[in-house]
Coordinates of C-alpha atoms and ligand atoms in Angstrom, one line a residue:
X1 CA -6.2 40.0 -17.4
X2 CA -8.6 40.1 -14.1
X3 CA -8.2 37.0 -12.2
X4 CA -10.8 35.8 -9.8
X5 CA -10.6 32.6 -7.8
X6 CA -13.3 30.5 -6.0
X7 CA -12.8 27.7 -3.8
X8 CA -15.2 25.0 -5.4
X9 CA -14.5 22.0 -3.0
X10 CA -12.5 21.2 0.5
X11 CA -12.0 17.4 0.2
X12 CA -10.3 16.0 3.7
X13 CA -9.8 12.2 3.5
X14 CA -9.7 10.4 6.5
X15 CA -8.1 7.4 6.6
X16 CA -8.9 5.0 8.1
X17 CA -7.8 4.4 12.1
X18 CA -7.7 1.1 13.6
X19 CA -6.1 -0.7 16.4
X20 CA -2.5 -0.9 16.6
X21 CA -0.8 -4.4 17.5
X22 CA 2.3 -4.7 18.5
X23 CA 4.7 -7.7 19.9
X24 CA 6.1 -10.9 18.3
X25 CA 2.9 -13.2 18.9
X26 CA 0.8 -13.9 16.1
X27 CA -2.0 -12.0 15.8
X28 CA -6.0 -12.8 15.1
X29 CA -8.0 -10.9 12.6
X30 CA -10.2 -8.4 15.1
X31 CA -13.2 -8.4 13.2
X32 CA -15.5 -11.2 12.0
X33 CA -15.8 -9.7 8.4
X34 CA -12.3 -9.8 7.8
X35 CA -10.8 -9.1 5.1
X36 CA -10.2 -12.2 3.0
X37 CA -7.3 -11.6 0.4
X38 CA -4.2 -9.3 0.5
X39 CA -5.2 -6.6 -1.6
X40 CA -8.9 -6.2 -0.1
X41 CA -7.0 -6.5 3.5
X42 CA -4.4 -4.0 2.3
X43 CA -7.0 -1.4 0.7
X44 CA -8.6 -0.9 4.4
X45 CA -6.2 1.0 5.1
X46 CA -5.7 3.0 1.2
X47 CA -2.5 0.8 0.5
X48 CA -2.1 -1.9 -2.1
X49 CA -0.3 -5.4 -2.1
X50 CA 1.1 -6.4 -4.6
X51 CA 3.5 -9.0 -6.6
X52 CA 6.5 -9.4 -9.4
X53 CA 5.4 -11.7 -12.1
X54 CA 7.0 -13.4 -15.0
X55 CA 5.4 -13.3 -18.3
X56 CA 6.3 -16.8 -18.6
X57 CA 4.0 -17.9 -15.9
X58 CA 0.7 -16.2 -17.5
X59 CA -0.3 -19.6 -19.0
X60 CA 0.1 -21.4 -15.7
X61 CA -3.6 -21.3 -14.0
X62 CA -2.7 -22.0 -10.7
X63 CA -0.3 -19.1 -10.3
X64 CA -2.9 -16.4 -12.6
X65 CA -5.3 -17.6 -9.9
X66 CA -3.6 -16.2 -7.2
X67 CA -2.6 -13.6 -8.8
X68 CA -5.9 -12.3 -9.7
X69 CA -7.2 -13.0 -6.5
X70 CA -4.5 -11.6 -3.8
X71 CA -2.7 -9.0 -5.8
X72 CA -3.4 -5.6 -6.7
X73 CA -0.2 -4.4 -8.2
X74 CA 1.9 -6.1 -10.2
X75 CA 5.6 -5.4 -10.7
X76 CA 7.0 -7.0 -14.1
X77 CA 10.2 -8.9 -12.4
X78 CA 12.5 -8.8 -15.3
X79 CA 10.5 -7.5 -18.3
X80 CA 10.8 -3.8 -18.2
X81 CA 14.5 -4.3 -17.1
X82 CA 17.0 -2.4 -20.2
X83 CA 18.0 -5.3 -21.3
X84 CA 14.4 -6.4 -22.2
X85 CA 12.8 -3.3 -23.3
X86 CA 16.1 -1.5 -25.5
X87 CA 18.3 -5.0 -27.2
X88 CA 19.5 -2.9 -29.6
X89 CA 20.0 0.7 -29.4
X90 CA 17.1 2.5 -29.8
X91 CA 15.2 -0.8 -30.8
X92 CA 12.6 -1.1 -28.2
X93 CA 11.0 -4.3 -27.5
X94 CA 8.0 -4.7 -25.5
X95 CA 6.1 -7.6 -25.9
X96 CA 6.5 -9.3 -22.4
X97 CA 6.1 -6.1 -20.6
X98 CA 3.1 -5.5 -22.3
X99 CA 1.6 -8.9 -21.6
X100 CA 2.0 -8.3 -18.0
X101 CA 1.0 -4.8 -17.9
X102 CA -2.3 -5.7 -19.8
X103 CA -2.9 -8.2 -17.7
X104 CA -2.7 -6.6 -14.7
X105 CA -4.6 -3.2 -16.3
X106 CA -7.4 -5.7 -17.6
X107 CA -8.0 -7.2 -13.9
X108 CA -8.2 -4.0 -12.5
X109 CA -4.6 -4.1 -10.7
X110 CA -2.5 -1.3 -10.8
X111 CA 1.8 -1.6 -12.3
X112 CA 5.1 -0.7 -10.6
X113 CA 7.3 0.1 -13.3
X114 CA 11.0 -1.8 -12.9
X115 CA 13.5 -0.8 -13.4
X116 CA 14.7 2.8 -16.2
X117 CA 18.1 3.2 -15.2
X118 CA 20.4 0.0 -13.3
X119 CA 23.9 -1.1 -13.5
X120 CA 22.5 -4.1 -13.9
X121 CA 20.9 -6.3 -16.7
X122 CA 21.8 -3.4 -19.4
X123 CA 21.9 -4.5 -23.1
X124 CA 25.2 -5.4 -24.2
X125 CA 25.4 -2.7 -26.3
X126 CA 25.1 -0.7 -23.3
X127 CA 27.6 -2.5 -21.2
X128 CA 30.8 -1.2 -23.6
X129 CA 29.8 2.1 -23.6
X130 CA 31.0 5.3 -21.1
X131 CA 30.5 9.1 -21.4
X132 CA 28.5 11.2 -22.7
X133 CA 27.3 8.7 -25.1
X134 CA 26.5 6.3 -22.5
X135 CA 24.7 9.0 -20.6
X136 CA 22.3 10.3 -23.4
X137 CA 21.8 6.2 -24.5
X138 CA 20.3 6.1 -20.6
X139 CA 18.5 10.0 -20.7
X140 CA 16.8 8.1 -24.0
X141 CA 15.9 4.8 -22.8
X142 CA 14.5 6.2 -19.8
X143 CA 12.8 8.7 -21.9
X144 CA 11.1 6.5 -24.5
X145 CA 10.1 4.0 -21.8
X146 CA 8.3 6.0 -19.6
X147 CA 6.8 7.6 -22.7
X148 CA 5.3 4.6 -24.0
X149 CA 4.1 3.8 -20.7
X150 CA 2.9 7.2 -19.9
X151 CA -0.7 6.8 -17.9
X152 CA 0.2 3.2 -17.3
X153 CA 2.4 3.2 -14.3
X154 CA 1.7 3.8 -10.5
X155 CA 4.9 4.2 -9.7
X156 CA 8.8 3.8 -11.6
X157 CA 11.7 2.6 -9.6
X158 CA 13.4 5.3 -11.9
X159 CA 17.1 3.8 -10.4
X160 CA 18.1 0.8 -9.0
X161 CA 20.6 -0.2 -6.6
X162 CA 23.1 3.2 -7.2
X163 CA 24.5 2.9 -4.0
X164 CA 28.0 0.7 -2.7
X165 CA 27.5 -1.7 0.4
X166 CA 29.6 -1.7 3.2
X167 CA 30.4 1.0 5.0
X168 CA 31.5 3.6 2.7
X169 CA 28.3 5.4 2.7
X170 CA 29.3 5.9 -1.2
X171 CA 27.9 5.1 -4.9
X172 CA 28.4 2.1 -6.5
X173 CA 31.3 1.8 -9.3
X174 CA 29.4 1.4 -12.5
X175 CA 29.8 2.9 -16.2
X176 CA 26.5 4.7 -15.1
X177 CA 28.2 6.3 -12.1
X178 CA 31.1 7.1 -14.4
X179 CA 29.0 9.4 -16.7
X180 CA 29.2 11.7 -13.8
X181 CA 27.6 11.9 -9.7
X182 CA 24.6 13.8 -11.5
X183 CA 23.5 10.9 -13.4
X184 CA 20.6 9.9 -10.4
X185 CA 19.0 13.0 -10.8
X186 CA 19.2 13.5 -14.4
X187 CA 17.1 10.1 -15.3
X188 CA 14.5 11.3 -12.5
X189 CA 14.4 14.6 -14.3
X190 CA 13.4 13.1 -17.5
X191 CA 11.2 10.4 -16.2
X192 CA 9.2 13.1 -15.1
X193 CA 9.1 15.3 -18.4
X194 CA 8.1 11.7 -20.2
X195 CA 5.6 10.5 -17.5
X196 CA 4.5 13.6 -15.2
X197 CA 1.9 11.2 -14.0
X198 CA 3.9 8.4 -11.9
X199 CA 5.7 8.3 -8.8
X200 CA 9.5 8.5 -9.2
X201 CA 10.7 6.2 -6.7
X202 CA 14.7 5.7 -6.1
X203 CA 15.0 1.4 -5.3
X204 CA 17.8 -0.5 -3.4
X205 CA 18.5 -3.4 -1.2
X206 CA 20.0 -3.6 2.4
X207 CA 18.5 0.1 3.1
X208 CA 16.2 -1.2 5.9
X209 CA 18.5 -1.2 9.1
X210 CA 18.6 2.8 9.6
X211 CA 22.1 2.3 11.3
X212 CA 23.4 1.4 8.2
X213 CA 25.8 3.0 6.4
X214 CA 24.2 2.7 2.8
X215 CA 20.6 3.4 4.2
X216 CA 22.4 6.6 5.7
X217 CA 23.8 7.5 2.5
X218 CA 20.5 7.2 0.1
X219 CA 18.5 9.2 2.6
X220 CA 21.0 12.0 2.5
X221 CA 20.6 11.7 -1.4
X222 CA 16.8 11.9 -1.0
X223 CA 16.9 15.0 1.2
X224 CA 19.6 16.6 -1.1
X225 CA 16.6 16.0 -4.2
X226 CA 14.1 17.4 -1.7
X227 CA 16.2 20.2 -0.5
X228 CA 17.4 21.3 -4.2
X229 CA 13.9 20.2 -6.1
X230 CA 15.1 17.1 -8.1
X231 CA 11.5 15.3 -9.1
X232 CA 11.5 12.3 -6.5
X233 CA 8.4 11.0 -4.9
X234 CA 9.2 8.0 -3.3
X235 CA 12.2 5.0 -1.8
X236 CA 11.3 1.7 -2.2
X237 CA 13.0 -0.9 0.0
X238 CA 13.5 -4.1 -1.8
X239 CA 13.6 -6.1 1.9
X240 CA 15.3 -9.2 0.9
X241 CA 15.8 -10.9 4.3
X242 CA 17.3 -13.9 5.4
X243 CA 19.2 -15.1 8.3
X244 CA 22.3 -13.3 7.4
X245 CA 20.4 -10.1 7.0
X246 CA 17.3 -10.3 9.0
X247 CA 14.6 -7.9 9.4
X248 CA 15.8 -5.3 11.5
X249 CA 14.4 -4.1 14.8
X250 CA 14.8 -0.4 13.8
X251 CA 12.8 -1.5 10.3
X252 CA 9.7 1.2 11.4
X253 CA 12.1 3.6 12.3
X254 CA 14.0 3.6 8.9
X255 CA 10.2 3.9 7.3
X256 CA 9.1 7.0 9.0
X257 CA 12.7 8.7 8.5
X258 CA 12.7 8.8 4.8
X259 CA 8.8 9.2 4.8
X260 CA 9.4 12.3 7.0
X261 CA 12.0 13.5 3.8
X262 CA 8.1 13.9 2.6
X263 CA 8.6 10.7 0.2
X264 CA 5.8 7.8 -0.5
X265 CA 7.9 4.5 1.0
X266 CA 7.1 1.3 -0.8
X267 CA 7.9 -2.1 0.4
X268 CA 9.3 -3.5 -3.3
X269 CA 11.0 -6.7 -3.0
X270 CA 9.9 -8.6 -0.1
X271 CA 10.6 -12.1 0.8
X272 CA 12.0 -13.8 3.7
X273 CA 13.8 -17.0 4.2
X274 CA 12.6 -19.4 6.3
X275 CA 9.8 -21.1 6.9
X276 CA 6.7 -21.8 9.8
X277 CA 6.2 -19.5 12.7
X278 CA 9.0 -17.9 12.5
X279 CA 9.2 -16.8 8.8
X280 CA 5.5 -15.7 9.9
X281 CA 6.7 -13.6 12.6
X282 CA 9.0 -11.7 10.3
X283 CA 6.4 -10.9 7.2
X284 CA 4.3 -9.7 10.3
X285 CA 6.2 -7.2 11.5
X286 CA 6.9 -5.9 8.3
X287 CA 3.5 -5.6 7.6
X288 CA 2.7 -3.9 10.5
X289 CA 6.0 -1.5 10.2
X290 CA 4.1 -0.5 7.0
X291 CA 0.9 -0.2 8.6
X292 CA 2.3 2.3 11.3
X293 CA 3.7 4.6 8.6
X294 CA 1.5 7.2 6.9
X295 CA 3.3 7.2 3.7
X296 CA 4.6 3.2 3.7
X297 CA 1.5 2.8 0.6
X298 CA 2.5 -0.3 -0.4
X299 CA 3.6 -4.0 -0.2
X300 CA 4.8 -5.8 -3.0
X301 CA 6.0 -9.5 -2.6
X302 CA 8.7 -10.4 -5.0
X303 CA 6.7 -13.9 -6.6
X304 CA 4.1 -15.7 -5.5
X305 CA 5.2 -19.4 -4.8
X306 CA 8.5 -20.8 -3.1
X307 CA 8.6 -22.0 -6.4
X308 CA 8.3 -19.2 -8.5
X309 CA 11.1 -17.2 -6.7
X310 CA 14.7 -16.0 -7.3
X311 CA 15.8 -18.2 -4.5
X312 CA 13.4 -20.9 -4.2
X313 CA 15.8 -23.0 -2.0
X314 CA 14.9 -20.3 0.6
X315 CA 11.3 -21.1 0.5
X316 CA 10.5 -16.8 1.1
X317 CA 7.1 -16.1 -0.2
X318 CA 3.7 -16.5 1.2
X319 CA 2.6 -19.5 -1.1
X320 CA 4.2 -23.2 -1.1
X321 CA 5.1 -25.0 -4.6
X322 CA 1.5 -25.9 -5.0
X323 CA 0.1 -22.2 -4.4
X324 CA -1.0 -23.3 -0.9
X325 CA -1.4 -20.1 2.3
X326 CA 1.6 -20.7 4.3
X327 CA 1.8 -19.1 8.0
X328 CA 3.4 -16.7 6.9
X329 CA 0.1 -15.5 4.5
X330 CA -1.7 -15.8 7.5
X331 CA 0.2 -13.6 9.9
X332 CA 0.3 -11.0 7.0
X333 CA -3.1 -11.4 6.4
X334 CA -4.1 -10.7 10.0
X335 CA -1.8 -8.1 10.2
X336 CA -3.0 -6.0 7.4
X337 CA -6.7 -6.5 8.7
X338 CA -5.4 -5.6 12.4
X339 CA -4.8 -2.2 10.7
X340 CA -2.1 0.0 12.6
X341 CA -2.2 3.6 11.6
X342 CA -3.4 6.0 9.1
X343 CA -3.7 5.5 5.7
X344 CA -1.1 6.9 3.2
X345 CA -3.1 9.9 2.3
X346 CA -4.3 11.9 5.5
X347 CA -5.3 15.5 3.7
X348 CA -6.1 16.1 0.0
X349 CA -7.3 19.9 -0.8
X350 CA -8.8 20.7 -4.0
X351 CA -9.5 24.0 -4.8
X352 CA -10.2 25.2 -8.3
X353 CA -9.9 28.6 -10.0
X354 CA -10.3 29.7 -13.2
X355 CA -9.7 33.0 -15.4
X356 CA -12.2 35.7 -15.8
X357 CA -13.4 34.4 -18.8
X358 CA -13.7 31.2 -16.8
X359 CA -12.6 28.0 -19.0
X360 CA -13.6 28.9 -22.2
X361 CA -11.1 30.3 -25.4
X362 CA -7.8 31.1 -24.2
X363 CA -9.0 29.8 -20.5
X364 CA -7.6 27.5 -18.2
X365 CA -8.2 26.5 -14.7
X366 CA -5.6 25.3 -11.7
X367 CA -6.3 22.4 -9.0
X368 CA -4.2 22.0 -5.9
X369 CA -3.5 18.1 -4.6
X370 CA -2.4 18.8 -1.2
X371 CA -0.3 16.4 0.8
X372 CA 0.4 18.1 4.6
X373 CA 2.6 16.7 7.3
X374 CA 3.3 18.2 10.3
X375 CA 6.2 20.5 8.9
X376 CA 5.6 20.7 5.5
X377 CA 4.3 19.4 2.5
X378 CA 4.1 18.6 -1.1
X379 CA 1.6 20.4 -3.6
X380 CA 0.8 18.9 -6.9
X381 CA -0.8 21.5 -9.2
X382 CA -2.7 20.5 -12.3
X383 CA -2.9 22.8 -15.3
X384 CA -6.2 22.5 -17.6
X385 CA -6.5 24.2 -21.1
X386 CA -10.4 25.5 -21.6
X387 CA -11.8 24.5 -24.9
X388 CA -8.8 26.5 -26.5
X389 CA -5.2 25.0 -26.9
X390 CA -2.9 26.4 -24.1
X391 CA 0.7 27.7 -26.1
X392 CA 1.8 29.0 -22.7
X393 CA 0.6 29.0 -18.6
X394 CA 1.2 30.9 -15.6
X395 CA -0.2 30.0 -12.5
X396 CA -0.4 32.1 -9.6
X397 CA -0.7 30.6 -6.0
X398 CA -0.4 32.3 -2.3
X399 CA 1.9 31.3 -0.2
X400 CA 0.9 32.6 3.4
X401 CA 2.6 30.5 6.3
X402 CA 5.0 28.6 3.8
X403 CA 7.9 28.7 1.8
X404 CA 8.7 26.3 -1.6
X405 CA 11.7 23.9 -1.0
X406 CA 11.7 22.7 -4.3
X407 CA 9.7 22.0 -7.2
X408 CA 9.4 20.4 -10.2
X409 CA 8.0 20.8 -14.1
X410 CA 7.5 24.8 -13.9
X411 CA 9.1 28.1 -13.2
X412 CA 8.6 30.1 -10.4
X413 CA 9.6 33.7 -9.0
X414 CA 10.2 33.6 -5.5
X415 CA 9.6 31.4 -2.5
X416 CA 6.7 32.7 -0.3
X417 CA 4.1 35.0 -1.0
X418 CA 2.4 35.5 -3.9
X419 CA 4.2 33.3 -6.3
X420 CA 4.3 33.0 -10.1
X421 CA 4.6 29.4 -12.1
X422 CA 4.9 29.6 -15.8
X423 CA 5.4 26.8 -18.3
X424 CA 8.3 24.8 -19.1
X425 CA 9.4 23.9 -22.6
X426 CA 8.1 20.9 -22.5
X427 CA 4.7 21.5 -21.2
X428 CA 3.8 24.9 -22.5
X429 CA 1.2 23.2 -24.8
X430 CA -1.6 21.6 -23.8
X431 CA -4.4 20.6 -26.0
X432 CA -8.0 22.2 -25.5
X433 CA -9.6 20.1 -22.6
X434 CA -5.9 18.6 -21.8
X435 CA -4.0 19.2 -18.5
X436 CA -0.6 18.6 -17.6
X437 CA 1.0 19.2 -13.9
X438 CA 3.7 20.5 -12.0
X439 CA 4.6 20.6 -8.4
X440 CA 6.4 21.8 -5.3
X441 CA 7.0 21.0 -2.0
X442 CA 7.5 23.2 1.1
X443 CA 8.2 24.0 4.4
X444 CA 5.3 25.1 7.1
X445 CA 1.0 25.2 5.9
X446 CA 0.5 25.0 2.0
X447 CA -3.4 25.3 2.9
X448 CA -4.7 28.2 0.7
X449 CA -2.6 27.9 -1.7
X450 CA -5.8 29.2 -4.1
X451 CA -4.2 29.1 -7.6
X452 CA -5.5 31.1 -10.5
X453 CA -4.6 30.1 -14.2
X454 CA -4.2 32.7 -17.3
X455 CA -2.8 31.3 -20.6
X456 CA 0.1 33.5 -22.0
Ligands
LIG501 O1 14.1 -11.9 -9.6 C1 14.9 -11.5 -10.6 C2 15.6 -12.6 -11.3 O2 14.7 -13.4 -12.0 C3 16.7 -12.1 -12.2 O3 17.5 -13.3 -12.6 C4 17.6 -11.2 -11.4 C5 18.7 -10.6 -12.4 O4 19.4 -9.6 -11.8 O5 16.9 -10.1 -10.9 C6 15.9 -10.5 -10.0 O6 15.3 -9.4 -9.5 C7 16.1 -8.5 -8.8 C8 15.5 -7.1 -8.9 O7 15.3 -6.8 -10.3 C9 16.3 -6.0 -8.3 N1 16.5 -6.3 -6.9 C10 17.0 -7.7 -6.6 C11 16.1 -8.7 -7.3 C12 16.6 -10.1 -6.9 O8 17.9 -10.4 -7.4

């Protein structure tokens, strides 16, 4: 079949650049319209801010008051966790999540999924088991949750905390880890088959100073999955700080490093001990970190009053007991309407092609989401059936000044040049009108990528 290919639309979105602050004072919002609440601050500059809420707060008005009016994601903070979702094998239970998740989807606010796969607050059932039956109990939970939450998640912290602390630069002991060193990368693989839609983000605490040995070690895992094509999109850095692990001055510098892997970074856990000027300091530079990172997209603060958090007694979050600003909303409120650097996105290319027969029977077309940095980038490619049921793809794409790195969800021949993508077995049919994607990332210019779609 005769393929022809049209460039339909060149779509560069510039963020938006403001001025960058920098130092320990506190800072004054720079403009008289002002952003007035995290989330509208936060989307200046294309990122969200969000929270973790507890389904058993729903009912309590002053804490769904803030919520709806600061936050624009919302991370459930213990009801998507295995223990909640799978009680019994292969039982799932979902009730709380899905309160939360509505909730947030009915006020507009986007969902972090937390957590598919964690040593951590597994079922019991899951806790006495090892091998390979413990590793297809997780490839299943991890499958059938991101299944029924397909289309409903921003982003899923796919692991959680994998990695030992110290300085051994190693995994963590768990019966997970036990099922074999490939067990990481074989949940991200099939929480991308279930959901190709979300980010697959890998999750974990005391990751923020970059001289640390544990930070070392999950960025040489993330460039490993880069380097060898293992679907991962994203870190998130829980950024629990207190006194005894305070923010670190190299914070930025740990940001940009695993954002230069070509990942999304997300801020997932924050809170900080303390309280006054101070504890305002800290949740400023943090902010402002974020803001000076491209791809830092989001904030998420984990609860919303002293009161509502894991360790209250520490006083962290941005809100007193009575849902009160405290100083430290203030200095992250002025921080994120100070700006500081590009927005997440800086270039999105869309280029559509279609067969000869254009979209009709037996038609389908190709768009290219591009995401360029300087060396490289990642291209997302979205495969759309005409009014005919796809059994079978293969898109063709040029690759000019570039060579694939990795990639994800398709076959390929080759590396550079004119290079072939067909179906896997798990997307090979696609329902007239329906689309489904794969991707790749790469090394040097993916501009002109111009893919063409036949069905086969
Ligand atoms: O905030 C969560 C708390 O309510 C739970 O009791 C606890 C159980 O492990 O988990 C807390 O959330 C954790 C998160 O899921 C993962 N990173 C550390 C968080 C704080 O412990």
């Amino acid at each position: 079949m005769k393929l022809t290919s049209k460039s339909v639309a060149l779509i560069p979105i510039i963020a938006t650049v403001a001025t960058a602050v920098v130092g320990a004072t506190l800072i004054s919002p720079p403009v008289a319209n002002a952003a007035t609440t995290l989330s509208a601050a936060a989307q200046q500059s294309g990122r969200y801010f969000g929270t973790a809420v507890a389904a058993n707060k729903l009912g309590d008005s002053t804490y769904v008051g803030i919520l709806n009016r600061e936050f624009d994601m919302v991370t459930a903070e213990n009801e998507m966790k295995m223990d909640a979702t799978e009680p019994n094998q292969n039982q799932f239970s979902y009730g709380n999540a899905d309160r939360i998740v509505n909730h947030a989807r009915n006020q507009g606010k986007r969902v972090r999924g937390h957590a598919l796969a964690w040593h951590s607050q597994q079922p019991g059932w899951m806790q006495n088991m090892s091998g390979t039956a413990l590793r297809n109990a997780m490839l299943n939970h991890v499958t059938q949750v991101a299944t029924y939450y397909r289309g409903k998640i921003y982003a899923w912290d796919v692991v959680n905390e994998a990695f030992a602390d110290g300085s051994s630069g190693g995994r963590r002991d768990s019966n997970l880890q036990r099922t074999g060193n490939d067990w990481i990368e074989a949940a991200f693989r099939a929480a991308r088959a279930a959901d190709p839609g979300a980010k697959l983000c890998y999750n974990d605490y005391n990751t923020d100073d970059w001289s640390h040995a544990k930070t070392q070690a999950v960025y040489r895992m993330v460039q490993d999955f880069k380097s060898r094509g293992v679907p991962i999109d994203c870190v998130g850095l829980q950024s629990h700080f207190n006194p005894q692990s305070p923010v670190p001055s190299n914070y930025q510098t740990t940001l940009q490093n695993f954002a230069n892997l070509g990942v999304d970074v997300q801020i997932t856990e924050l809170d900080i001990e303390g309280s006054g000027s101070s504890q305002a300091q800290n949740y400023q530079r943090v902010t402002q970190a974020c803001l000076a990172v491209a791809r830092c997209t989001g904030i998420t603060v984990w609860g919303i009053r002293d009161t509502d958090s894991w360790r209250a007694s520490g006083t962290p979050l941005l809100f007193d007991g009575s849902g009160n600003k405290k100083a430290a909303y203030n200095s992250t409120l002025d921080a994120l309407n100070a700006g500081g650097g590009p927005g997440p996105t800086t270039t999105t290319t869309t280029t559509t092609t279609t067969t000869s027969n254009g979209p009709g029977p037996g038609g389908c077309t190709a768009t290219v989401s591009l995401n360029q940095w300087n060396e490289g980038f990642v291209a997302t490619i979205k495969v759309t059936a005409g009014s005919s049921a796809l059994s079978g793809w293969t898109v063709t794409t040029t690759l000019s000044n570039a060579t694939v790195t990795g990639s994800w969800s398709a076959n390929r021949s080759g590396n550079s040049g004119t290079v072939n993508w067909t179906n896997v077995d798990y997307n090979a049919a696609v329902p007239a009108g329906g689309s489904t994607e794969f991707g790749f990332q790469g090394s040097g210019n993916g501009s002109g990528l111009n893919p063409s779609c036949a069905a086969r």
